[in-house]
Amino acid sequence: MQNSPKVRMPWAIIFVLVIVTVNALSAALGGWAILQENYSKQEHNQDLLMPMGTAWFVALFCSGTAALQIVCVVLARRRRPWVNVVLVVWLIFVALSTAVGFLASLVSGAPSLAMLVLFGIDVVALWMALGNAAAYWFSVRGPAPTARQGFPA
């Protein structure tokens, strides 16, 4: 094994990892909330949000993708290219979801500024995950350069 100097993770990658972590935790919480709401409606003899089988599928899907994202955040320090691919795919999914949420709020007549802000944050995180800093960080060719690439000093 080579003795390579420790290289600090670029701030752009840290930002991406924070955004992915928050989105993953939100997804897991959302899946749990759907199940809890369905059980609450069931106890009060009300119509369910969705059939229980579908609710369980959504909850497990949300929890599974959240777990995958947390694993990727933890493994980001190892600088594997596949981690960046998973993060980019997740951010595309989240950005599209928030865009649909904002458009739905427009159609309903109550535009959601929060959804617009979240969409902007997700797009910035996606842009950084596709940028030079991420390309250098997740490269298996060697240690990332110590100077920030593509960002002003």
JSON list of C-alpha atoms in Angstrom, two decimals:
[
{"chain": "A", "resi": 1, "resn": "MET", "atom": "CA", "xyz": [0.00, 0.00, 0.00]},
{"chain": "A", "resi": 2, "resn": "GLN", "atom": "CA", "xyz": [1.15, 3.50, -0.73]},
{"chain": "A", "resi": 3, "resn": "ASN", "atom": "CA", "xyz": [1.49, 6.11, 1.94]},
{"chain": "A", "resi": 4, "resn": "SER", "atom": "CA", "xyz": [-0.47, 8.98, 0.49]},
{"chain": "A", "resi": 5, "resn": "PRO", "atom": "CA", "xyz": [-1.04, 12.21, 2.35]},
{"chain": "A", "resi": 6, "resn": "LYS", "atom": "CA", "xyz": [-4.51, 12.83, 3.73]},
{"chain": "A", "resi": 7, "resn": "VAL", "atom": "CA", "xyz": [-6.47, 15.04, 1.39]},
{"chain": "A", "resi": 8, "resn": "ARG", "atom": "CA", "xyz": [-9.36, 17.09, 2.69]},
{"chain": "A", "resi": 9, "resn": "MET", "atom": "CA", "xyz": [-12.73, 16.57, 1.11]},
{"chain": "A", "resi": 10, "resn": "PRO", "atom": "CA", "xyz": [-13.76, 19.59, -0.99]},
{"chain": "A", "resi": 11, "resn": "TRP", "atom": "CA", "xyz": [-16.52, 21.76, 0.46]},
{"chain": "A", "resi": 12, "resn": "ALA", "atom": "CA", "xyz": [-18.67, 21.09, -2.62]},
{"chain": "A", "resi": 13, "resn": "ILE", "atom": "CA", "xyz": [-18.67, 17.36, -1.85]},
{"chain": "A", "resi": 14, "resn": "ILE", "atom": "CA", "xyz": [-19.46, 18.04, 1.81]},
{"chain": "A", "resi": 15, "resn": "PHE", "atom": "CA", "xyz": [-22.42, 20.18, 0.71]},
{"chain": "A", "resi": 16, "resn": "VAL", "atom": "CA", "xyz": [-23.67, 17.40, -1.58]},
{"chain": "A", "resi": 17, "resn": "LEU", "atom": "CA", "xyz": [-23.34, 14.83, 1.21]},
{"chain": "A", "resi": 18, "resn": "VAL", "atom": "CA", "xyz": [-25.26, 17.02, 3.66]},
{"chain": "A", "resi": 19, "resn": "ILE", "atom": "CA", "xyz": [-28.08, 17.57, 1.16]},
{"chain": "A", "resi": 20, "resn": "VAL", "atom": "CA", "xyz": [-28.24, 13.85, 0.32]},
{"chain": "A", "resi": 21, "resn": "THR", "atom": "CA", "xyz": [-28.32, 12.97, 4.02]},
{"chain": "A", "resi": 22, "resn": "VAL", "atom": "CA", "xyz": [-31.16, 15.39, 4.73]},
{"chain": "A", "resi": 23, "resn": "ASN", "atom": "CA", "xyz": [-33.11, 14.12, 1.70]},
{"chain": "A", "resi": 24, "resn": "ALA", "atom": "CA", "xyz": [-32.53, 10.48, 2.71]},
{"chain": "A", "resi": 25, "resn": "LEU", "atom": "CA", "xyz": [-33.73, 11.08, 6.26]},
{"chain": "A", "resi": 26, "resn": "SER", "atom": "CA", "xyz": [-36.75, 12.95, 4.92]},
{"chain": "A", "resi": 27, "resn": "ALA", "atom": "CA", "xyz": [-37.59, 10.06, 2.60]},
{"chain": "A", "resi": 28, "resn": "ALA", "atom": "CA", "xyz": [-37.39, 7.54, 5.44]},
{"chain": "A", "resi": 29, "resn": "LEU", "atom": "CA", "xyz": [-39.55, 9.76, 7.63]},
{"chain": "A", "resi": 30, "resn": "GLY", "atom": "CA", "xyz": [-42.05, 10.20, 4.79]},
{"chain": "A", "resi": 31, "resn": "GLY", "atom": "CA", "xyz": [-42.40, 6.44, 4.32]},
{"chain": "A", "resi": 32, "resn": "TRP", "atom": "CA", "xyz": [-42.99, 5.99, 8.04]},
{"chain": "A", "resi": 33, "resn": "ALA", "atom": "CA", "xyz": [-45.53, 8.86, 8.05]},
{"chain": "A", "resi": 34, "resn": "ILE", "atom": "CA", "xyz": [-47.56, 7.24, 5.25]},
{"chain": "A", "resi": 35, "resn": "LEU", "atom": "CA", "xyz": [-47.83, 4.01, 7.23]},
{"chain": "A", "resi": 36, "resn": "GLN", "atom": "CA", "xyz": [-48.76, 5.82, 10.43]},
{"chain": "A", "resi": 37, "resn": "GLU", "atom": "CA", "xyz": [-51.42, 7.89, 8.67]},
{"chain": "A", "resi": 38, "resn": "ASN", "atom": "CA", "xyz": [-52.90, 4.77, 7.08]},
{"chain": "A", "resi": 39, "resn": "TYR", "atom": "CA", "xyz": [-53.03, 2.99, 10.45]},
{"chain": "A", "resi": 40, "resn": "SER", "atom": "CA", "xyz": [-54.60, 6.03, 12.08]},
{"chain": "A", "resi": 41, "resn": "LYS", "atom": "CA", "xyz": [-57.28, 6.25, 9.39]},
{"chain": "A", "resi": 42, "resn": "GLN", "atom": "CA", "xyz": [-57.88, 2.50, 9.69]},
{"chain": "A", "resi": 43, "resn": "GLU", "atom": "CA", "xyz": [-58.43, 2.79, 13.46]},
{"chain": "A", "resi": 44, "resn": "HIS", "atom": "CA", "xyz": [-60.98, 5.57, 12.94]},
{"chain": "A", "resi": 45, "resn": "ASN", "atom": "CA", "xyz": [-62.80, 3.75, 10.12]},
{"chain": "A", "resi": 46, "resn": "GLN", "atom": "CA", "xyz": [-61.86, 6.37, 7.52]},
{"chain": "A", "resi": 47, "resn": "ASP", "atom": "CA", "xyz": [-60.78, 5.90, 3.93]},
{"chain": "A", "resi": 48, "resn": "LEU", "atom": "CA", "xyz": [-57.07, 5.01, 3.67]},
{"chain": "A", "resi": 49, "resn": "LEU", "atom": "CA", "xyz": [-54.61, 7.21, 1.81]},
{"chain": "A", "resi": 50, "resn": "MET", "atom": "CA", "xyz": [-53.76, 4.16, -0.29]},
{"chain": "A", "resi": 51, "resn": "PRO", "atom": "CA", "xyz": [-54.19, 0.40, 0.07]},
{"chain": "A", "resi": 52, "resn": "MET", "atom": "CA", "xyz": [-52.06, -1.03, 2.89]},
{"chain": "A", "resi": 53, "resn": "GLY", "atom": "CA", "xyz": [-49.99, -3.14, 0.51]},
{"chain": "A", "resi": 54, "resn": "THR", "atom": "CA", "xyz": [-49.11, -0.06, -1.50]},
{"chain": "A", "resi": 55, "resn": "ALA", "atom": "CA", "xyz": [-48.37, 1.90, 1.67]},
{"chain": "A", "resi": 56, "resn": "TRP", "atom": "CA", "xyz": [-45.98, -0.80, 2.84]},
{"chain": "A", "resi": 57, "resn": "PHE", "atom": "CA", "xyz": [-44.31, -0.88, -0.59]},
{"chain": "A", "resi": 58, "resn": "VAL", "atom": "CA", "xyz": [-43.85, 2.91, -0.56]},
{"chain": "A", "resi": 59, "resn": "ALA", "atom": "CA", "xyz": [-42.51, 2.83, 3.01]},
{"chain": "A", "resi": 60, "resn": "LEU", "atom": "CA", "xyz": [-40.05, 0.04, 2.26]},
{"chain": "A", "resi": 61, "resn": "PHE", "atom": "CA", "xyz": [-38.96, 1.71, -0.98]},
{"chain": "A", "resi": 62, "resn": "CYS", "atom": "CA", "xyz": [-38.37, 5.01, 0.82]},
{"chain": "A", "resi": 63, "resn": "SER", "atom": "CA", "xyz": [-36.49, 3.29, 3.64]},
{"chain": "A", "resi": 64, "resn": "GLY", "atom": "CA", "xyz": [-34.40, 1.23, 1.23]},
{"chain": "A", "resi": 65, "resn": "THR", "atom": "CA", "xyz": [-33.36, 4.18, -0.90]},
{"chain": "A", "resi": 66, "resn": "ALA", "atom": "CA", "xyz": [-32.66, 6.20, 2.25]},
{"chain": "A", "resi": 67, "resn": "ALA", "atom": "CA", "xyz": [-30.43, 3.41, 3.58]},
{"chain": "A", "resi": 68, "resn": "LEU", "atom": "CA", "xyz": [-28.58, 3.23, 0.25]},
{"chain": "A", "resi": 69, "resn": "GLN", "atom": "CA", "xyz": [-27.97, 6.98, 0.34]},
{"chain": "A", "resi": 70, "resn": "ILE", "atom": "CA", "xyz": [-26.67, 6.89, 3.92]},
{"chain": "A", "resi": 71, "resn": "VAL", "atom": "CA", "xyz": [-24.31, 4.05, 2.94]},
{"chain": "A", "resi": 72, "resn": "CYS", "atom": "CA", "xyz": [-23.09, 6.15, 0.00]},
{"chain": "A", "resi": 73, "resn": "VAL", "atom": "CA", "xyz": [-22.54, 9.16, 2.26]},
{"chain": "A", "resi": 74, "resn": "VAL", "atom": "CA", "xyz": [-20.49, 7.01, 4.64]},
{"chain": "A", "resi": 75, "resn": "LEU", "atom": "CA", "xyz": [-18.51, 5.45, 1.76]},
{"chain": "A", "resi": 76, "resn": "ALA", "atom": "CA", "xyz": [-17.85, 8.79, 0.03]},
{"chain": "A", "resi": 77, "resn": "ARG", "atom": "CA", "xyz": [-14.56, 9.07, 1.92]},
{"chain": "A", "resi": 78, "resn": "ARG", "atom": "CA", "xyz": [-13.27, 6.00, 0.02]},
{"chain": "A", "resi": 79, "resn": "ARG", "atom": "CA", "xyz": [-13.66, 7.87, -3.27]},
{"chain": "A", "resi": 80, "resn": "ARG", "atom": "CA", "xyz": [-15.30, 5.16, -5.36]},
{"chain": "A", "resi": 81, "resn": "PRO", "atom": "CA", "xyz": [-16.78, 6.33, -8.68]},
{"chain": "A", "resi": 82, "resn": "TRP", "atom": "CA", "xyz": [-19.98, 4.29, -8.23]},
{"chain": "A", "resi": 83, "resn": "VAL", "atom": "CA", "xyz": [-20.80, 6.31, -5.11]},
{"chain": "A", "resi": 84, "resn": "ASN", "atom": "CA", "xyz": [-20.88, 9.49, -7.17]},
{"chain": "A", "resi": 85, "resn": "VAL", "atom": "CA", "xyz": [-23.13, 7.82, -9.75]},
{"chain": "A", "resi": 86, "resn": "VAL", "atom": "CA", "xyz": [-25.61, 6.76, -7.05]},
{"chain": "A", "resi": 87, "resn": "LEU", "atom": "CA", "xyz": [-25.56, 10.25, -5.52]},
{"chain": "A", "resi": 88, "resn": "VAL", "atom": "CA", "xyz": [-26.19, 11.87, -8.92]},
{"chain": "A", "resi": 89, "resn": "VAL", "atom": "CA", "xyz": [-29.08, 9.52, -9.71]},
{"chain": "A", "resi": 90, "resn": "TRP", "atom": "CA", "xyz": [-30.60, 10.20, -6.28]},
{"chain": "A", "resi": 91, "resn": "LEU", "atom": "CA", "xyz": [-30.25, 13.97, -6.71]},
{"chain": "A", "resi": 92, "resn": "ILE", "atom": "CA", "xyz": [-31.87, 13.80, -10.16]},
{"chain": "A", "resi": 93, "resn": "PHE", "atom": "CA", "xyz": [-34.78, 11.85, -8.65]},
{"chain": "A", "resi": 94, "resn": "VAL", "atom": "CA", "xyz": [-35.13, 14.31, -5.76]},
{"chain": "A", "resi": 95, "resn": "ALA", "atom": "CA", "xyz": [-34.86, 17.39, -8.00]},
{"chain": "A", "resi": 96, "resn": "LEU", "atom": "CA", "xyz": [-37.55, 16.02, -10.33]},
{"chain": "A", "resi": 97, "resn": "SER", "atom": "CA", "xyz": [-39.75, 15.20, -7.34]},
{"chain": "A", "resi": 98, "resn": "THR", "atom": "CA", "xyz": [-39.47, 18.71, -5.90]},
{"chain": "A", "resi": 99, "resn": "ALA", "atom": "CA", "xyz": [-40.11, 20.21, -9.35]},
{"chain": "A", "resi": 100, "resn": "VAL", "atom": "CA", "xyz": [-43.30, 18.13, -9.64]},
{"chain": "A", "resi": 101, "resn": "GLY", "atom": "CA", "xyz": [-44.25, 19.19, -6.11]},
{"chain": "A", "resi": 102, "resn": "PHE", "atom": "CA", "xyz": [-43.79, 22.85, -6.98]},
{"chain": "A", "resi": 103, "resn": "LEU", "atom": "CA", "xyz": [-45.76, 22.49, -10.21]},
{"chain": "A", "resi": 104, "resn": "ALA", "atom": "CA", "xyz": [-48.54, 20.72, -8.30]},
{"chain": "A", "resi": 105, "resn": "SER", "atom": "CA", "xyz": [-48.66, 23.60, -5.85]},
{"chain": "A", "resi": 106, "resn": "LEU", "atom": "CA", "xyz": [-48.92, 26.03, -8.78]},
{"chain": "A", "resi": 107, "resn": "VAL", "atom": "CA", "xyz": [-51.77, 24.04, -10.32]},
{"chain": "A", "resi": 108, "resn": "SER", "atom": "CA", "xyz": [-53.60, 23.94, -6.99]},
{"chain": "A", "resi": 109, "resn": "GLY", "atom": "CA", "xyz": [-53.46, 27.74, -6.82]},
{"chain": "A", "resi": 110, "resn": "ALA", "atom": "CA", "xyz": [-51.22, 27.88, -3.75]},
{"chain": "A", "resi": 111, "resn": "PRO", "atom": "CA", "xyz": [-47.61, 28.22, -4.98]},
{"chain": "A", "resi": 112, "resn": "SER", "atom": "CA", "xyz": [-45.17, 26.78, -2.47]},
{"chain": "A", "resi": 113, "resn": "LEU", "atom": "CA", "xyz": [-42.08, 28.91, -2.02]},
{"chain": "A", "resi": 114, "resn": "ALA", "atom": "CA", "xyz": [-40.58, 26.16, 0.15]},
{"chain": "A", "resi": 115, "resn": "MET", "atom": "CA", "xyz": [-40.76, 23.67, -2.73]},
{"chain": "A", "resi": 116, "resn": "LEU", "atom": "CA", "xyz": [-39.13, 26.19, -5.05]},
{"chain": "A", "resi": 117, "resn": "VAL", "atom": "CA", "xyz": [-36.29, 26.77, -2.58]},
{"chain": "A", "resi": 118, "resn": "LEU", "atom": "CA", "xyz": [-35.82, 23.02, -2.08]},
{"chain": "A", "resi": 119, "resn": "PHE", "atom": "CA", "xyz": [-35.75, 22.56, -5.85]},
{"chain": "A", "resi": 120, "resn": "GLY", "atom": "CA", "xyz": [-33.03, 25.21, -6.11]},
{"chain": "A", "resi": 121, "resn": "ILE", "atom": "CA", "xyz": [-30.96, 23.57, -3.37]},
{"chain": "A", "resi": 122, "resn": "ASP", "atom": "CA", "xyz": [-31.31, 20.16, -5.03]},
{"chain": "A", "resi": 123, "resn": "VAL", "atom": "CA", "xyz": [-30.27, 21.55, -8.42]},
{"chain": "A", "resi": 124, "resn": "VAL", "atom": "CA", "xyz": [-27.21, 23.21, -6.88]},
{"chain": "A", "resi": 125, "resn": "ALA", "atom": "CA", "xyz": [-26.27, 19.95, -5.15]},
{"chain": "A", "resi": 126, "resn": "LEU", "atom": "CA", "xyz": [-26.73, 18.08, -8.43]},
{"chain": "A", "resi": 127, "resn": "TRP", "atom": "CA", "xyz": [-24.59, 20.64, -10.25]},
{"chain": "A", "resi": 128, "resn": "MET", "atom": "CA", "xyz": [-21.83, 20.20, -7.65]},
{"chain": "A", "resi": 129, "resn": "ALA", "atom": "CA", "xyz": [-22.09, 16.39, -7.81]},
{"chain": "A", "resi": 130, "resn": "LEU", "atom": "CA", "xyz": [-21.55, 16.62, -11.58]},
{"chain": "A", "resi": 131, "resn": "GLY", "atom": "CA", "xyz": [-18.75, 19.20, -11.29]},
{"chain": "A", "resi": 132, "resn": "ASN", "atom": "CA", "xyz": [-14.97, 19.05, -11.35]},
{"chain": "A", "resi": 133, "resn": "ALA", "atom": "CA", "xyz": [-14.57, 18.71, -7.60]},
{"chain": "A", "resi": 134, "resn": "ALA", "atom": "CA", "xyz": [-16.68, 15.55, -7.57]},
{"chain": "A", "resi": 135, "resn": "ALA", "atom": "CA", "xyz": [-14.93, 14.18, -10.66]},
{"chain": "A", "resi": 136, "resn": "TYR", "atom": "CA", "xyz": [-11.55, 14.57, -8.97]},
{"chain": "A", "resi": 137, "resn": "TRP", "atom": "CA", "xyz": [-12.72, 13.38, -5.57]},
{"chain": "A", "resi": 138, "resn": "PHE", "atom": "CA", "xyz": [-14.43, 10.20, -6.78]},
{"chain": "A", "resi": 139, "resn": "SER", "atom": "CA", "xyz": [-11.68, 9.34, -9.23]},
{"chain": "A", "resi": 140, "resn": "VAL", "atom": "CA", "xyz": [-9.71, 6.17, -8.54]},
{"chain": "A", "resi": 141, "resn": "ARG", "atom": "CA", "xyz": [-6.69, 7.59, -10.36]},
{"chain": "A", "resi": 142, "resn": "GLY", "atom": "CA", "xyz": [-5.10, 8.96, -7.23]},
{"chain": "A", "resi": 143, "resn": "PRO", "atom": "CA", "xyz": [-5.48, 11.55, -4.55]},
{"chain": "A", "resi": 144, "resn": "ALA", "atom": "CA", "xyz": [-7.53, 14.61, -5.32]},
{"chain": "A", "resi": 145, "resn": "PRO", "atom": "CA", "xyz": [-5.59, 17.80, -5.98]},
{"chain": "A", "resi": 146, "resn": "THR", "atom": "CA", "xyz": [-5.19, 20.02, -2.96]},
{"chain": "A", "resi": 147, "resn": "ALA", "atom": "CA", "xyz": [-6.25, 23.17, -4.84]},
{"chain": "A", "resi": 148, "resn": "ARG", "atom": "CA", "xyz": [-9.93, 23.67, -5.46]},
{"chain": "A", "resi": 149, "resn": "GLN", "atom": "CA", "xyz": [-10.67, 22.95, -9.08]},
{"chain": "A", "resi": 150, "resn": "GLY", "atom": "CA", "xyz": [-13.21, 25.13, -10.82]},
{"chain": "A", "resi": 151, "resn": "PHE", "atom": "CA", "xyz": [-13.93, 27.34, -7.82]},
{"chain": "A", "resi": 152, "resn": "PRO", "atom": "CA", "xyz": [-12.56, 30.78, -7.04]},
{"chain": "A", "resi": 153, "resn": "ALA", "atom": "CA", "xyz": [-9.88, 30.90, -4.36]}
]
